[in-house]
């Protein structure tokens, strides 16, 4: 219950900014155009949708919406980073995902009935999002079947990603869950090593992987001592992802 109250106490109204200022290239319009939900839209339809939308500015740790709140909008991230999480029956929050610039979230509300947000959305740092009315997007889908087909393709790809996430979470060994998570962060997966940045603070990555922060730190320290990763705050360098995979099999 204490966690629930803490989440509620952080909920203040986001700041509505630049209502009459058009979204420009620097604000992420190019990224919006290239997103799967919008790239099939004709220019005048995308302009219409942007005109119906509003930009919101969120402060550090500010909540955008609450779990089970009626949902009339979905969101596109212009800047910053957000965390999605749920509260379980005991009041403990469980991290579900992190959302970066160029990402959409809560877009399932387009087809939800009744539309209610399934989780909390919290800004991990100062962020701006575009708040897009579900009804305005639905109207475009009703008038243009090709837009609906593009949206369904997006949902299909998201479903595949979620199945992959579920597969990781069903791995019983905490070390293996962390290794698979780190491999997924690499731009080319297991094919090539490189440097990655954790998208969340370490304690939240631990929550995302259903382990205690102490367990996460112990496993990461073990991987570091064995020369499998190099760690510099939130950045990790993985020189040989195949070696990581081998010890997780």
Short mmCIF file of C-alpha atoms in Angstrom, two decimals:
data_model
loop_
_atom_site.label_atom_id
_atom_site.label_comp_id
_atom_site.label_asym_id
_atom_site.label_seq_id
_atom_site.Cartn_x
_atom_site.Cartn_y
_atom_site.Cartn_z
CA UNK A 1 0.00 0.00 0.00
CA UNK A 2 2.86 2.37 0.80
CA UNK A 3 4.17 2.01 -2.75
CA UNK A 4 0.72 2.77 -4.15
CA UNK A 5 0.49 5.94 -2.07
CA UNK A 6 3.96 6.98 -3.16
CA UNK A 7 3.00 6.56 -6.81
CA UNK A 8 -0.19 8.54 -6.31
CA UNK A 9 1.63 11.33 -4.46
CA UNK A 10 3.95 11.85 -7.44
CA UNK A 11 1.02 12.31 -9.80
CA UNK A 12 0.73 15.98 -10.70
CA UNK A 13 -0.67 17.34 -13.91
CA UNK A 14 1.92 17.38 -16.73
CA UNK A 15 2.74 20.75 -18.23
CA UNK A 16 1.01 21.47 -21.52
CA UNK A 17 3.46 23.34 -23.76
CA UNK A 18 3.44 25.12 -27.11
CA UNK A 19 -0.18 24.32 -27.94
CA UNK A 20 -0.17 26.46 -31.05
CA UNK A 21 3.43 25.82 -32.03
CA UNK A 22 3.72 23.25 -34.83
CA UNK A 23 5.90 20.22 -34.28
CA UNK A 24 9.04 20.71 -36.36
CA UNK A 25 11.95 18.55 -37.45
CA UNK A 26 13.97 19.37 -34.34
CA UNK A 27 11.06 18.28 -32.17
CA UNK A 28 11.06 14.80 -33.69
CA UNK A 29 8.71 15.17 -36.66
CA UNK A 30 11.08 13.17 -38.87
CA UNK A 31 11.09 10.35 -36.32
CA UNK A 32 7.30 10.54 -36.12
CA UNK A 33 7.00 10.26 -39.89
CA UNK A 34 9.19 7.14 -39.93
CA UNK A 35 7.31 5.32 -37.17
CA UNK A 36 5.26 2.33 -38.33
CA UNK A 37 1.99 3.86 -37.10
CA UNK A 38 2.46 7.04 -39.13
CA UNK A 39 4.68 6.45 -42.15
CA UNK A 40 1.79 5.24 -44.31
CA UNK A 41 -0.25 8.39 -43.56
CA UNK A 42 -0.61 10.93 -46.31
CA UNK A 43 0.90 14.33 -45.51
CA UNK A 44 -2.43 16.08 -44.93
CA UNK A 45 -3.66 13.28 -42.67
CA UNK A 46 -0.48 13.39 -40.59
CA UNK A 47 -0.80 17.19 -40.36
CA UNK A 48 -4.40 16.76 -39.19
CA UNK A 49 -3.35 14.28 -36.52
CA UNK A 50 -0.56 16.54 -35.25
CA UNK A 51 -2.97 19.49 -35.09
CA UNK A 52 -5.28 17.41 -32.90
CA UNK A 53 -2.39 16.41 -30.63
CA UNK A 54 -0.74 18.24 -27.75
CA UNK A 55 2.81 18.35 -26.45
CA UNK A 56 3.33 17.57 -22.78
CA UNK A 57 6.39 18.34 -20.69
CA UNK A 58 7.12 15.96 -17.82
CA UNK A 59 9.48 16.55 -14.91
CA UNK A 60 11.81 13.98 -13.37
CA UNK A 61 9.76 11.11 -11.86
CA UNK A 62 6.47 12.73 -12.87
CA UNK A 63 3.65 10.37 -13.78
CA UNK A 64 2.01 10.73 -17.16
CA UNK A 65 -0.86 8.39 -16.34
CA UNK A 66 -1.90 5.83 -13.77
CA UNK A 67 -2.76 2.17 -13.97
CA UNK A 68 -6.50 1.62 -14.71
CA UNK A 69 -7.03 5.28 -15.60
CA UNK A 70 -9.44 5.82 -18.55
CA UNK A 71 -7.35 6.10 -21.71
CA UNK A 72 -8.20 8.66 -24.39
CA UNK A 73 -4.70 9.19 -25.77
CA UNK A 74 -1.60 7.33 -26.82
CA UNK A 75 1.86 8.87 -26.88
CA UNK A 76 4.97 9.49 -28.97
CA UNK A 77 8.23 10.34 -27.16
CA UNK A 78 9.86 13.54 -28.43
CA UNK A 79 12.67 13.65 -25.85
CA UNK A 80 13.69 12.09 -22.55
CA UNK A 81 12.90 8.59 -21.32
CA UNK A 82 9.92 7.01 -19.58
CA UNK A 83 9.36 3.86 -17.58
CA UNK A 84 6.26 1.66 -17.72
CA UNK A 85 5.45 -0.31 -14.58
CA UNK A 86 2.60 -2.07 -12.81
CA UNK A 87 1.71 -2.37 -9.15
CA UNK A 88 1.09 -5.94 -8.02
CA UNK A 89 -1.42 -6.98 -5.38
CA UNK A 90 1.11 -6.33 -2.61
CA UNK A 91 1.83 -2.79 -3.81
CA UNK A 92 5.27 -3.59 -5.26
CA UNK A 93 6.01 -1.96 -8.60
CA UNK A 94 7.28 -4.17 -11.41
CA UNK A 95 9.13 -2.52 -14.29
CA UNK A 96 7.74 -3.55 -17.67
CA UNK A 97 9.65 -1.44 -20.19
CA UNK A 98 11.56 1.75 -20.89
CA UNK A 99 10.51 4.11 -23.67
CA UNK A 100 13.00 6.22 -25.62
CA UNK A 101 12.65 9.11 -28.12
CA UNK A 102 11.05 7.93 -31.35
CA UNK A 103 8.92 5.30 -29.56
CA UNK A 104 5.16 5.11 -29.25
CA UNK A 105 3.44 3.65 -26.22
CA UNK A 106 -0.11 2.96 -25.05
CA UNK A 107 -1.05 2.62 -28.74
CA UNK A 108 -2.99 -0.55 -27.92
CA UNK A 109 -5.66 1.86 -26.64
CA UNK A 110 -6.59 2.41 -30.29
CA UNK A 111 -8.38 -0.96 -30.22
CA UNK A 112 -8.99 -1.42 -26.47
CA UNK A 113 -12.57 -1.72 -25.22
CA UNK A 114 -12.94 -0.32 -22.64
CA UNK A 115 -9.77 1.77 -22.99
CA UNK A 116 -7.89 1.84 -19.66
CA UNK A 117 -4.17 2.15 -19.17
CA UNK A 118 -2.72 -1.19 -18.08
CA UNK A 119 0.21 0.32 -16.17
CA UNK A 120 1.83 3.50 -14.87
CA UNK A 121 3.98 5.70 -17.11
CA UNK A 122 6.69 7.68 -15.33
CA UNK A 123 9.30 10.09 -16.68
CA UNK A 124 12.81 8.95 -15.69
CA UNK A 125 14.12 12.41 -16.54
CA UNK A 126 12.74 15.62 -18.02
CA UNK A 127 10.79 14.50 -21.07
CA UNK A 128 8.40 15.69 -23.74
CA UNK A 129 5.74 13.55 -25.34
CA UNK A 130 3.15 14.11 -28.03
CA UNK A 131 -0.30 13.24 -26.67
CA UNK A 132 -2.31 11.84 -29.61
CA UNK A 133 -6.10 11.47 -29.33
CA UNK A 134 -7.19 7.87 -29.85
CA UNK A 135 -10.43 9.04 -31.47
CA UNK A 136 -8.60 11.15 -34.09
CA UNK A 137 -6.41 8.20 -35.07
CA UNK A 138 -9.42 5.85 -35.12
CA UNK A 139 -11.19 8.20 -37.51
CA UNK A 140 -8.25 7.97 -39.91
CA UNK A 141 -8.28 4.16 -39.70
CA UNK A 142 -12.01 4.09 -40.44
CA UNK A 143 -11.55 6.23 -43.55
CA UNK A 144 -8.40 4.53 -44.82
CA UNK A 145 -8.21 0.72 -44.61
CA UNK A 146 -4.55 0.81 -45.68
CA UNK A 147 -3.75 2.74 -42.50
CA UNK A 148 -5.47 0.04 -40.44
CA UNK A 149 -3.39 -2.64 -42.17
CA UNK A 150 -0.18 -0.75 -41.31
CA UNK A 151 -1.30 -0.46 -37.69
CA UNK A 152 -2.01 -4.18 -37.50
CA UNK A 153 1.44 -4.95 -38.91
CA UNK A 154 2.90 -2.80 -36.16
CA UNK A 155 0.92 -4.71 -33.53
CA UNK A 156 2.08 -8.02 -34.99
CA UNK A 157 5.73 -6.96 -34.69
CA UNK A 158 5.13 -5.78 -31.13
CA UNK A 159 3.56 -9.14 -30.29
CA UNK A 160 6.66 -10.97 -31.54
CA UNK A 161 8.83 -8.71 -29.37
CA UNK A 162 6.63 -9.36 -26.33
CA UNK A 163 6.86 -13.11 -26.86
CA UNK A 164 10.64 -12.76 -26.93
CA UNK A 165 10.52 -10.74 -23.68
CA UNK A 166 8.31 -13.41 -22.14
CA UNK A 167 10.78 -16.08 -23.22
CA UNK A 168 13.57 -14.25 -21.38
CA UNK A 169 11.45 -13.92 -18.25
CA UNK A 170 10.67 -17.64 -18.18
CA UNK A 171 14.38 -18.48 -17.90
CA UNK A 172 14.73 -19.62 -14.30
CA UNK A 173 18.40 -18.72 -13.83
CA UNK A 174 18.86 -15.03 -12.96
CA UNK A 175 22.33 -14.93 -14.57
CA UNK A 176 20.93 -16.28 -17.84
CA UNK A 177 18.14 -13.70 -17.83
CA UNK A 178 20.68 -10.91 -17.44
CA UNK A 179 22.94 -12.32 -20.17
CA UNK A 180 20.07 -12.60 -22.64
CA UNK A 181 18.98 -9.06 -21.77
CA UNK A 182 22.50 -7.69 -22.41
CA UNK A 183 22.80 -9.55 -25.72
CA UNK A 184 19.52 -7.98 -26.85
CA UNK A 185 20.93 -4.51 -26.15
CA UNK A 186 23.77 -5.02 -28.64
CA UNK A 187 22.98 -3.43 -32.04
CA UNK A 188 23.82 -6.65 -33.89
CA UNK A 189 22.86 -9.08 -31.15
CA UNK A 190 25.23 -11.98 -30.66
CA UNK A 191 26.93 -11.37 -34.02
CA UNK A 192 29.19 -8.57 -32.85
CA UNK A 193 30.40 -7.15 -29.55
CA UNK A 194 30.26 -3.49 -28.62
CA UNK A 195 29.29 -0.94 -26.03
CA UNK A 196 25.75 -0.69 -24.73
CA UNK A 197 24.01 1.63 -22.30
CA UNK A 198 21.49 0.33 -19.82
CA UNK A 199 18.17 2.00 -20.68
CA UNK A 200 17.17 2.07 -17.00
CA UNK A 201 18.95 2.56 -13.68
CA UNK A 202 20.45 -0.72 -12.50
CA UNK A 203 17.85 -1.19 -9.76
CA UNK A 204 15.08 -0.90 -12.37
CA UNK A 205 16.83 -3.27 -14.77
CA UNK A 206 16.84 -5.72 -11.86
CA UNK A 207 13.11 -5.18 -11.40
CA UNK A 208 12.59 -5.62 -15.14
CA UNK A 209 14.38 -9.00 -14.92
CA UNK A 210 12.52 -10.10 -11.77
CA UNK A 211 15.55 -10.15 -9.50
CA UNK A 212 16.73 -8.25 -6.46
CA UNK A 213 19.18 -5.36 -7.02
CA UNK A 214 21.75 -7.22 -4.92
CA UNK A 215 21.46 -10.24 -7.20
CA UNK A 216 21.88 -8.05 -10.28
CA UNK A 217 25.00 -6.39 -8.82
CA UNK A 218 26.51 -9.74 -7.80
CA UNK A 219 25.99 -11.30 -11.26
CA UNK A 220 27.33 -8.22 -13.05
CA UNK A 221 30.39 -8.19 -10.79
CA UNK A 222 30.97 -11.88 -11.55
CA UNK A 223 30.76 -11.29 -15.31
CA UNK A 224 33.17 -8.38 -14.92
CA UNK A 225 35.69 -10.38 -12.85
CA UNK A 226 35.68 -13.09 -15.52
CA UNK A 227 36.47 -10.57 -18.24
CA UNK A 228 33.13 -11.01 -19.99
CA UNK A 229 32.01 -7.39 -19.62
CA UNK A 230 33.60 -4.06 -18.78
CA UNK A 231 31.46 -1.69 -16.74
CA UNK A 232 31.57 2.10 -16.59
CA UNK A 233 28.53 3.32 -14.64
CA UNK A 234 25.55 2.61 -16.91
CA UNK A 235 27.68 1.69 -19.92
CA UNK A 236 28.89 -1.85 -20.56
CA UNK A 237 31.34 -3.14 -23.13
CA UNK A 238 30.88 -6.71 -24.33
CA UNK A 239 33.84 -7.84 -26.42
CA UNK A 240 32.73 -11.42 -27.09
CA UNK A 241 28.96 -12.01 -26.92
CA UNK A 242 29.43 -15.64 -27.97
CA UNK A 243 31.31 -16.33 -24.72
CA UNK A 244 28.38 -14.89 -22.78
CA UNK A 245 25.98 -17.13 -24.66
CA UNK A 246 28.15 -20.19 -24.03
CA UNK A 247 28.10 -19.78 -20.26
CA UNK A 248 24.33 -19.33 -20.29
CA UNK A 249 23.71 -22.63 -22.10
#
